[in-house]
CSV table of C-alpha atoms and ligand atoms in Angstrom, one decimal:
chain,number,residue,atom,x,y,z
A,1,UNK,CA,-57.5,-81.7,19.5
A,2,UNK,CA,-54.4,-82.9,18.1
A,3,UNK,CA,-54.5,-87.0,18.4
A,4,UNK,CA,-51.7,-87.5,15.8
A,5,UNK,CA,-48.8,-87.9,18.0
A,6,UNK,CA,-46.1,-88.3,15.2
A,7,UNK,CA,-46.3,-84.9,14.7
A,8,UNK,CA,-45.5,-84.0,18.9
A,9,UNK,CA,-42.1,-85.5,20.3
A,10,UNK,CA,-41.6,-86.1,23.7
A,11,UNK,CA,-41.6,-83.2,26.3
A,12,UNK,CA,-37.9,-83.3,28.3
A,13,UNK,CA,-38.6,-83.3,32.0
A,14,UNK,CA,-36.0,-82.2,34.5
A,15,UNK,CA,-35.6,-83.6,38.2
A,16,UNK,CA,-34.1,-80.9,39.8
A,17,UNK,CA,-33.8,-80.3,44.4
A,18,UNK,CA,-32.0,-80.3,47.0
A,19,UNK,CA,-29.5,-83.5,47.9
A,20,UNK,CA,-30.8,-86.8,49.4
A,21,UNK,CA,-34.5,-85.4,48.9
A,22,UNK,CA,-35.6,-88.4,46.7
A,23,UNK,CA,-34.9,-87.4,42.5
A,24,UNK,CA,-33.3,-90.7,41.5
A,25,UNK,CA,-35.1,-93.3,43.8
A,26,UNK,CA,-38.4,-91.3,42.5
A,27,UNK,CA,-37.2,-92.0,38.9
A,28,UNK,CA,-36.4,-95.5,39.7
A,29,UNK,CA,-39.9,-96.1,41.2
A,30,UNK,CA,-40.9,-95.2,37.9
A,31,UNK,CA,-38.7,-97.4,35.7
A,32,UNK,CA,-38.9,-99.9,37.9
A,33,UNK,CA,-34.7,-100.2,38.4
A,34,UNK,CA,-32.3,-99.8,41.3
A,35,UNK,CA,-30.1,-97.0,40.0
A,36,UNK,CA,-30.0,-95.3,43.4
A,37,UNK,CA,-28.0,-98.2,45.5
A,38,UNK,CA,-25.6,-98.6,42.7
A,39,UNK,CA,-24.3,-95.1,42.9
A,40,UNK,CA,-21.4,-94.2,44.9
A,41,UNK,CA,-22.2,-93.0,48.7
A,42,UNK,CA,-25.6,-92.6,46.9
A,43,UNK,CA,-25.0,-89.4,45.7
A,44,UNK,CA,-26.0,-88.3,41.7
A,45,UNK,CA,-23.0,-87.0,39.9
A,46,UNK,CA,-24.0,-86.7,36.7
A,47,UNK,CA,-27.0,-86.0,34.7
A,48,UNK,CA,-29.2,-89.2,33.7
A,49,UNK,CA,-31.2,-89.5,30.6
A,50,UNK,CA,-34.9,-91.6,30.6
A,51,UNK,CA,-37.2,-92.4,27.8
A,52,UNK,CA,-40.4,-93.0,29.5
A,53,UNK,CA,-42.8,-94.6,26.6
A,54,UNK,CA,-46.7,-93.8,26.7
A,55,UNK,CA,-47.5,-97.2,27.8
A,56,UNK,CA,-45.6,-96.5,30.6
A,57,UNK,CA,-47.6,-93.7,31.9
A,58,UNK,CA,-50.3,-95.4,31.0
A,59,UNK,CA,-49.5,-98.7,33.2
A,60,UNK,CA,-48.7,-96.5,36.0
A,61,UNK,CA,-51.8,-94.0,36.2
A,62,UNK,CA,-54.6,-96.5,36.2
A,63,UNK,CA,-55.3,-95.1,40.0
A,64,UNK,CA,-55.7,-91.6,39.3
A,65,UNK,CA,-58.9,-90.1,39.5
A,66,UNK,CA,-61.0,-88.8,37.2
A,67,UNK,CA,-59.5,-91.7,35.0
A,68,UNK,CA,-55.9,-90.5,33.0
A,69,UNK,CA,-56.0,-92.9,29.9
A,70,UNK,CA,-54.1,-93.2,27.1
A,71,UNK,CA,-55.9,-91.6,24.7
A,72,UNK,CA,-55.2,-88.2,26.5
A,73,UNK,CA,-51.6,-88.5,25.7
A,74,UNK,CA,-50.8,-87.1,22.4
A,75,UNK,CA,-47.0,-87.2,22.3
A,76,UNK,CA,-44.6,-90.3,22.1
A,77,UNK,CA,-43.6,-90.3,25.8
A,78,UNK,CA,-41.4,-88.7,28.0
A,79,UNK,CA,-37.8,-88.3,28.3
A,80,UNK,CA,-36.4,-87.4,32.0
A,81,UNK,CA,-33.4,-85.8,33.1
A,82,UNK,CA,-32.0,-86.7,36.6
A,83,UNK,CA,-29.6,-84.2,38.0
A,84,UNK,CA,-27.4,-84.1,41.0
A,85,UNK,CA,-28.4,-82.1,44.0
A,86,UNK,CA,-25.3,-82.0,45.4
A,87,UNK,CA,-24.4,-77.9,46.0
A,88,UNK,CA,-20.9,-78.9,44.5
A,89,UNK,CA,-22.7,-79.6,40.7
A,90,UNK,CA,-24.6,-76.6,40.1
A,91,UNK,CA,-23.2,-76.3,36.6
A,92,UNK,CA,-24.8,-80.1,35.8
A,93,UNK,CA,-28.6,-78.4,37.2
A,94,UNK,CA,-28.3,-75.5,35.3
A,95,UNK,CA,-27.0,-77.8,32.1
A,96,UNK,CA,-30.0,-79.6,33.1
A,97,UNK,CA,-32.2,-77.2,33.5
A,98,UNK,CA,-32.1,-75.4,30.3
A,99,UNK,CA,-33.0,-78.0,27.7
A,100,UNK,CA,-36.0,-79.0,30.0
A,101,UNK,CA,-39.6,-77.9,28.9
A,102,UNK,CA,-40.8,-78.8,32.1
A,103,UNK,CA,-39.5,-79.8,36.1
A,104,UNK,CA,-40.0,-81.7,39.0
A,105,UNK,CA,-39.0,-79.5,42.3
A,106,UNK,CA,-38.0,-82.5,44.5
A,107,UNK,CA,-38.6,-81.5,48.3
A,108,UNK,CA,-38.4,-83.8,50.7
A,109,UNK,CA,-41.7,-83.2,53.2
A,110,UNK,CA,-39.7,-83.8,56.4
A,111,UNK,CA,-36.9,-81.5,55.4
A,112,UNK,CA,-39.0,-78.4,53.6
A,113,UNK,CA,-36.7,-76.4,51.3
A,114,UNK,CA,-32.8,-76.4,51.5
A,115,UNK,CA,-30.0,-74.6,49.7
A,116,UNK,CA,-30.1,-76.2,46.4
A,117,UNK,CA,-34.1,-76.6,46.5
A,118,UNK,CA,-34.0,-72.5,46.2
A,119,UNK,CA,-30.9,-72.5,43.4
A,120,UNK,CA,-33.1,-74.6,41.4
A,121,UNK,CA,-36.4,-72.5,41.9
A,122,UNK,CA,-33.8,-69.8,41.0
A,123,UNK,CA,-32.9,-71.2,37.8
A,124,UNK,CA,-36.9,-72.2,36.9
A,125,UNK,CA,-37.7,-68.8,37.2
A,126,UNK,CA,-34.9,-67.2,35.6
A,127,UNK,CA,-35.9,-69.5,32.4
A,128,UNK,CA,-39.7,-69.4,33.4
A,129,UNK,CA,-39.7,-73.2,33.1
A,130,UNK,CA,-43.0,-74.6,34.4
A,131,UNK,CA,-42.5,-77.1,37.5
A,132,UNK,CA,-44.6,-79.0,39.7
A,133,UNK,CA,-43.4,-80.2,43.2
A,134,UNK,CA,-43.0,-83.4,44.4
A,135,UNK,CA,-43.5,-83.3,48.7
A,136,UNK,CA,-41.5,-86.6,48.3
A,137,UNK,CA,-41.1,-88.4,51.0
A,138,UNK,CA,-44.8,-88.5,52.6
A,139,UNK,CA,-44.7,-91.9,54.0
A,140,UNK,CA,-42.2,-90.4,56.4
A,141,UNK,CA,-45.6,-88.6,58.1
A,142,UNK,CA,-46.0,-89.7,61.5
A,143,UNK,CA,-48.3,-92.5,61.2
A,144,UNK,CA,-48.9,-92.6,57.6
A,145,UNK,CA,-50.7,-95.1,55.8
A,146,UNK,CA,-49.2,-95.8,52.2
A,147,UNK,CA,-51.7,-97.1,49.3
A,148,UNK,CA,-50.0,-97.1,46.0
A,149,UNK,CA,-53.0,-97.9,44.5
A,150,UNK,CA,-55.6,-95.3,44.7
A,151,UNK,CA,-55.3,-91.2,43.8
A,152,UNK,CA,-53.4,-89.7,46.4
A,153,UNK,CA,-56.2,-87.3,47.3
A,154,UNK,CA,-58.1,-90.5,48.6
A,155,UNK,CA,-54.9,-91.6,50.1
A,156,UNK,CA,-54.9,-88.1,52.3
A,157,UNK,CA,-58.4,-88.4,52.9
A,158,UNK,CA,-58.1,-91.6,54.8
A,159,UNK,CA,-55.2,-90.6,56.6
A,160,UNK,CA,-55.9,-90.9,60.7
A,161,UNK,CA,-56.2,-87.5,62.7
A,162,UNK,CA,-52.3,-87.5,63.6
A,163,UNK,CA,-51.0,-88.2,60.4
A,164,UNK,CA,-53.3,-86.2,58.6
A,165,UNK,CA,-52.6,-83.4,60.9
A,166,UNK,CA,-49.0,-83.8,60.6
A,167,UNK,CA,-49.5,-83.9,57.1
A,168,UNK,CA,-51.1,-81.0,56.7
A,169,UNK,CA,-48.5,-78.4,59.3
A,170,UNK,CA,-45.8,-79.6,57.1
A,171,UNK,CA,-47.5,-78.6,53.7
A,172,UNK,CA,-48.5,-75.5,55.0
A,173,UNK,CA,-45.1,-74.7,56.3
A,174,UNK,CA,-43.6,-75.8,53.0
A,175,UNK,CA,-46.2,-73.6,51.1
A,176,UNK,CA,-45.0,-70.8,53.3
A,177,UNK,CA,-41.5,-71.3,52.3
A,178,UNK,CA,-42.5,-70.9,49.0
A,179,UNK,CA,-44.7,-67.8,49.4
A,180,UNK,CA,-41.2,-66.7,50.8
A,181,UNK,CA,-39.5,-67.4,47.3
A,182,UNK,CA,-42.2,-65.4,45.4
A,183,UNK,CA,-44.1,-68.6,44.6
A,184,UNK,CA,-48.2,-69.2,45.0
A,185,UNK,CA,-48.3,-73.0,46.2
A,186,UNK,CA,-51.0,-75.2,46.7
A,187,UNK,CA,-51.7,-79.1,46.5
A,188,UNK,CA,-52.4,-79.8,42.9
A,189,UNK,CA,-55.9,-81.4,44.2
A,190,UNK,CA,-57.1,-77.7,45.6
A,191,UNK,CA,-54.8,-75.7,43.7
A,192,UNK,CA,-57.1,-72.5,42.6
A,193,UNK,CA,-55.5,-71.4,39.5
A,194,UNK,CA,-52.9,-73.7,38.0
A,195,UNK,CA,-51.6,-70.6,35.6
A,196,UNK,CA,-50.6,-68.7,38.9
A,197,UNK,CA,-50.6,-71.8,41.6
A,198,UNK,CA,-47.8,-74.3,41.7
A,199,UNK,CA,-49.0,-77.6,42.1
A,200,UNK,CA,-47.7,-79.7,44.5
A,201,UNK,CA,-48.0,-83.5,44.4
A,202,UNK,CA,-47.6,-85.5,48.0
A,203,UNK,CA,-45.3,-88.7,46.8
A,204,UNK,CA,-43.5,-91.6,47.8
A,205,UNK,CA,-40.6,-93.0,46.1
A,206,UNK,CA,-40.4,-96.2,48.4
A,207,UNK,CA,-44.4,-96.6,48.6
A,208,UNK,CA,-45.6,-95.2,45.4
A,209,UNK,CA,-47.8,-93.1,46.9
A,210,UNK,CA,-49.0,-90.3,44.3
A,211,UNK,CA,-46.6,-91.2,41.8
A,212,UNK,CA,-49.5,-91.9,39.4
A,213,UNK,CA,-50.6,-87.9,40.5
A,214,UNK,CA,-47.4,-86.9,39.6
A,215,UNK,CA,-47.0,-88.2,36.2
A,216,UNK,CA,-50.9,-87.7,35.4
A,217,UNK,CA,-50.0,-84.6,36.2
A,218,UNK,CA,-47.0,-83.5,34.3
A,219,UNK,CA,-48.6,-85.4,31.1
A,220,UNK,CA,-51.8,-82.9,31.6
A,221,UNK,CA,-49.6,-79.6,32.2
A,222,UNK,CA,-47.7,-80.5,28.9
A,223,UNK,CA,-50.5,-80.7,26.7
A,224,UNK,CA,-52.3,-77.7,28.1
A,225,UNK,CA,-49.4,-75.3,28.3
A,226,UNK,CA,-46.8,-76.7,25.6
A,227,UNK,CA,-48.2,-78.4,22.8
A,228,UNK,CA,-46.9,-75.6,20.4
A,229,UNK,CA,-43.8,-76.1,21.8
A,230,UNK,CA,-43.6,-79.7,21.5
A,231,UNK,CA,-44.9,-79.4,17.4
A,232,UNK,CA,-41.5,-81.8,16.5
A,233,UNK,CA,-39.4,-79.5,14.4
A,234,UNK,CA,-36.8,-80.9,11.6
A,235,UNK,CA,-34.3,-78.2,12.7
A,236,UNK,CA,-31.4,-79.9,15.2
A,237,UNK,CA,-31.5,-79.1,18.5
A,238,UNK,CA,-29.1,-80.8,20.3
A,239,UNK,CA,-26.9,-80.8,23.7
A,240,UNK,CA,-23.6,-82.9,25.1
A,241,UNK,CA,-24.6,-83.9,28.4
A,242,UNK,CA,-21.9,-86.1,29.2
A,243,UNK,CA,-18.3,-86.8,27.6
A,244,UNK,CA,-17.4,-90.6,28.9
A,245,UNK,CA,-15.9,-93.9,27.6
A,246,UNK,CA,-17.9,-97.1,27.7
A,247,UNK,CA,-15.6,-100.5,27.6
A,248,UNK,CA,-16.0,-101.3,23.5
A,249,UNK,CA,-16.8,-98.1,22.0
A,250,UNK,CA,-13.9,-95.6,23.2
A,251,UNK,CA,-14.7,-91.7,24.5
A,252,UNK,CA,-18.3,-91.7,24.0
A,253,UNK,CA,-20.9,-88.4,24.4
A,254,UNK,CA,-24.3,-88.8,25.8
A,255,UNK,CA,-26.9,-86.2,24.1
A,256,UNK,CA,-30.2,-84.7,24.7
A,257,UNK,CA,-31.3,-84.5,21.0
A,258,UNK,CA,-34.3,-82.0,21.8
A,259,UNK,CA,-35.5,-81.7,18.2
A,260,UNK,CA,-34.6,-82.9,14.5
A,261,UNK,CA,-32.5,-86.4,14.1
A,262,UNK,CA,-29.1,-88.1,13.6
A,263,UNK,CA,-28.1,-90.2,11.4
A,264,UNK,CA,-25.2,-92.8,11.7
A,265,UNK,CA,-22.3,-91.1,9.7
A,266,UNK,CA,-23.3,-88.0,9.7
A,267,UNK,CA,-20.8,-85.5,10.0
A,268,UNK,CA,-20.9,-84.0,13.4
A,269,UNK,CA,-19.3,-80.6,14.4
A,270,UNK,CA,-18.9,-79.7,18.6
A,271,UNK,CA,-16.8,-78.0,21.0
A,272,UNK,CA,-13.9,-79.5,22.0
A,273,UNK,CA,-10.9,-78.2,24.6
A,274,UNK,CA,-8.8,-77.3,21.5
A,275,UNK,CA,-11.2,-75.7,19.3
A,276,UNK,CA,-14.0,-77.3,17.8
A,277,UNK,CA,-14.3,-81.1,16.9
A,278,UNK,CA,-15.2,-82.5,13.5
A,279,UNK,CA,-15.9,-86.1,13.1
A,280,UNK,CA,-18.5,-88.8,12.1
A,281,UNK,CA,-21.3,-90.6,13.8
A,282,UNK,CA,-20.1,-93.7,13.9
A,283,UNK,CA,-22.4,-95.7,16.4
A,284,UNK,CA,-25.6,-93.7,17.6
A,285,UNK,CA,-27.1,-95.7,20.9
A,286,UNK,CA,-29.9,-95.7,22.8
A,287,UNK,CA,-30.8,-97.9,26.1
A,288,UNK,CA,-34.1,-99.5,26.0
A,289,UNK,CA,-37.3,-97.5,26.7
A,290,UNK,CA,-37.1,-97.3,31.1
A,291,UNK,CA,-33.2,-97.3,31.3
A,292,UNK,CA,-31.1,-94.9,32.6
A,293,UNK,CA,-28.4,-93.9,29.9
A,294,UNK,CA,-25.6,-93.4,32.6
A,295,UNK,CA,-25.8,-96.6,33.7
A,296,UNK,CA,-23.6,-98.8,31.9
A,297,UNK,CA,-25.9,-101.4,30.1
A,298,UNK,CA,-26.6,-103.0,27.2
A,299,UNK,CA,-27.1,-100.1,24.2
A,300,UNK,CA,-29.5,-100.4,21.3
A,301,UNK,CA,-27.7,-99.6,18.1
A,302,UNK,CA,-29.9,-97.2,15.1
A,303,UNK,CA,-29.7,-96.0,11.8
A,304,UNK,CA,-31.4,-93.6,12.8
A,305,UNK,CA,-32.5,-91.7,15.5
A,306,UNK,CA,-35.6,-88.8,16.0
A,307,UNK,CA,-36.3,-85.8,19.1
A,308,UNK,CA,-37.0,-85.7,21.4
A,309,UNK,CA,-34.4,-89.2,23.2
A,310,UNK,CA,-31.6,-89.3,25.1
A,311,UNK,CA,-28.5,-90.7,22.6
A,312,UNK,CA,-25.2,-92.0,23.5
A,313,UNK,CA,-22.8,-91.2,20.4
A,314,UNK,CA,-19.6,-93.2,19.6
A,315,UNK,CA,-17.4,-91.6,17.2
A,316,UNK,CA,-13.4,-90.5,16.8
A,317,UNK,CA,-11.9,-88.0,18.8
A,318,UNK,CA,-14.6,-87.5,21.1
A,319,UNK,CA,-11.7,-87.2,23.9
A,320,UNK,CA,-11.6,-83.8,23.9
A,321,UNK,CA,-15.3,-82.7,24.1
A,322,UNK,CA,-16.7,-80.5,26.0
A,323,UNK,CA,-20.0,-81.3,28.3
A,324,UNK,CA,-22.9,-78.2,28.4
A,325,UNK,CA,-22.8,-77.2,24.9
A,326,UNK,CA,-24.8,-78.0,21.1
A,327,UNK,CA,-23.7,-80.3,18.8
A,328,UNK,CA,-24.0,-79.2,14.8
A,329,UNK,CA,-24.9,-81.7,11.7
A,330,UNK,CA,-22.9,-80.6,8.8
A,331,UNK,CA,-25.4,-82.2,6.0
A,332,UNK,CA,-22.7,-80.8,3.3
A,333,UNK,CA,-18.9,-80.8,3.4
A,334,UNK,CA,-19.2,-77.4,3.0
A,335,UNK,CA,-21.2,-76.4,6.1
A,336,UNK,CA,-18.4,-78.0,7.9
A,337,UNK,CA,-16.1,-74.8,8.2
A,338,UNK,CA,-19.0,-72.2,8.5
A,339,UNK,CA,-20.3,-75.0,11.5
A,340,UNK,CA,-16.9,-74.7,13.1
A,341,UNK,CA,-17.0,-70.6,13.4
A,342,UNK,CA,-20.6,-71.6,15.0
A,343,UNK,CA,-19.0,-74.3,17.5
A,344,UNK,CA,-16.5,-71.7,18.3
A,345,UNK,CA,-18.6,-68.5,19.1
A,346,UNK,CA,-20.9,-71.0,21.9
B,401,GTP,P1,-28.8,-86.7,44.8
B,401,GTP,O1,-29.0,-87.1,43.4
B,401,GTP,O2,-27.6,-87.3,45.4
B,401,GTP,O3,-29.0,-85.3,45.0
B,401,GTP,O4,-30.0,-87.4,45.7
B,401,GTP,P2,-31.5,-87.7,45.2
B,401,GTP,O5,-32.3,-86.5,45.3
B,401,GTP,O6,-31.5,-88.4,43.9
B,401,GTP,O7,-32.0,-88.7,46.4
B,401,GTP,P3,-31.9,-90.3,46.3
B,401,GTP,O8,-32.8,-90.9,45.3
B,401,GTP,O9,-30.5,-90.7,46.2
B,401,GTP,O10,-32.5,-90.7,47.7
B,401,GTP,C1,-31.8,-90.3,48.9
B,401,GTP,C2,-32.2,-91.3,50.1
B,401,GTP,O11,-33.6,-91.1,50.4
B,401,GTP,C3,-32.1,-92.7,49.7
B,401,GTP,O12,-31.6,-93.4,50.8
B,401,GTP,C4,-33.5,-93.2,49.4
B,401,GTP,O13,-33.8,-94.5,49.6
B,401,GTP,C5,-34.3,-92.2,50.3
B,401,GTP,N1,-35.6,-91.9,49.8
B,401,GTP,C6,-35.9,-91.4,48.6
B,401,GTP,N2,-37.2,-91.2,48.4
B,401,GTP,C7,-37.8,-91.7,49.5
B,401,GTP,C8,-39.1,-91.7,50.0
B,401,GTP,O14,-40.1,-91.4,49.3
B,401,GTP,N3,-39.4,-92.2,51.2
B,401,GTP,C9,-38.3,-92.6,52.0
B,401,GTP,N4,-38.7,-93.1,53.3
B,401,GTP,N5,-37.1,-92.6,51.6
B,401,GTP,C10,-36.8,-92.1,50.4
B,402,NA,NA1,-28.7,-89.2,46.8
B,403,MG,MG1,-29.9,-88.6,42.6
């Protein structure tokens, strides 16, 4: 087993479902923030970046049983995408979507799936991304009785007869739903065959119930089924997420730098509305570990910066750039012009 996690970066995690069903406040449960309220008619409209550290996961999966610890997780952390569910942003889920090794299918328990919850199974499957399902939302049972701290399996277990069984004709109506989209469902607790099975994870954003499941759980499924994938490669790999100016530092971009690293200064080539952009690094950012890079906060300012995080990058005519597409490192004046006819053919 691979314990040296220098050599792993951090898998990217996307939170992808229908509107209203509970990504962000999920996410915010986890950082322990209040992004959610502060957003406008409480609707998502642009993708979020999270770097989740290993003692996070750590501090928040004490309750799982058998015991998650530490030592099981070889790579750095994670780093989470939020997306909108809004049907109107589909291009910001699918933007999402494809730089993510990994998802979380939010579905709300008391709703079951939705429009957007089958667009973004659509786009899972088209990419053959493995996901997990949170049934968010489960304190919203009929009589349910929330315990943040013990395994949700327990949780279930001690649930009275009405709750449980209202528990259980809405999981097996979901799972049905499911079935419907081609998918094999099950509770992650009984699930038969996690290769064929999707797991799904009974959670509450306002309660914390099962939100240690759900992490254990994504932590486990990365190591089992993407460690080659997550070997840290030198070679950049990098995506715009966002184009948007920030009160001190001009038209900013906000990255997902998947692999390699960025340097301030270096000499960065992208796509722009008028052709490609060339310009220079001139402040690469990060918020601290558990913030949410959309929201404007204080930034960390680096020398340098390695995959897998989410970046914000200040530099010159960033006006102009376009949202969706990679960025290039020129690492000779040179490559610059050979980089451009790259930029351009995207
Ligand atoms: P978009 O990003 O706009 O698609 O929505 P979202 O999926 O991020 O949902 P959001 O986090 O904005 O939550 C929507 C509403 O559901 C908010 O009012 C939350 O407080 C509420 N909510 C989210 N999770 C839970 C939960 O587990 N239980 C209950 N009772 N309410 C929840
Ligand atoms: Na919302
Ligand atoms: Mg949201």
């Amino acid at each position: 087993k691979n314990r040296d996690i220098r050599v792993l970066r951090a898998p990217v995690i996307c939170v992808l479902g229908h509107v209203d069903h509970g990504k962000t406040k999920i996410l915010d449960k986890l950082r322990r923030t209040n992004v959610q309220e502060g957003e406008v008619g409480g609707i998502t409209q642009q993708i979020g970046a999270t770097n989740v550290p290993a003692e996070a996961i750590a501090n928040q999966t004490k309750m799982v049983k058998p015991a998650f610890s530490i030592d099981q997780i070889d790579f750095p952390g994670l780093l989470i995408i939020d997306t909108p569910g809004h049907e109107s942003f589909s291009n910001l889920r699918s933007r999402g979507s494809s730089l993510c090794d990994m998802a979380i299918l939010v579905v709300d328990i008391t709703q079951g799936l939705e429009p957007q919850t089958i667009e973004s199974i659509e786009l899972l499957k088209k990419r053959k991304t493995p996901f997990v399902v949170a049934l968010n939302k489960v304190d919203r049972v009929f009589e349910w009785e929330g315990n943040q701290h013990k395994d949700i399996k327990e949780v279930v277990q001690a649930q009275a007869e009405f709750a449980k069984n209202d528990f259980e004709r809405r999981v097996k109506e979901i799972t049905i739903r499911l079935n419907e989209q081609g998918l094999n469902a099950a509770l992650f607790y009984e699930n038969p065959d996690p290769r064929t099975y999707v797991s799904l994870v009974p959670t509450s954003a306002i309660t914390g119930d099962g939100m240690g499941n759900l992490i254990a759980l994504i932590c486990t499924m990365c190591q089992a089924k993407l460690a080659p994938q997550l070997r840290y490669s030198e070679e950049l790999q990098c995506v715009v997420l966002e184009v948007k100016t920030i009160q001190g530092y001009g038209t900013t971009i906000d990255v997902i730098l998947v692999n390699g690293r960025l340097r301030e200064g270096d000499n960065i080539v992208l796509a722009g509305t008028e052709g490609p952009i060339v310009t220079q690094i001139r402040s690469l950012l990060m918020p601290k570990p558990l913030k949410e890079i959309r929201v404007k906060g204080s930034y960390d300012e680096f020398k340098e910066i390695k995959a897998a995080q989410g970046v914000k990058i200040a530099a010159k005519e960033l006006d102009k750039a376009i949202a969706g597409l990679s960025l290039r490192v020129a690492q000779h004046e040179d490559e610059i012009s050979v980089l451009k006819e790259v930029v351009h053919k995207d």
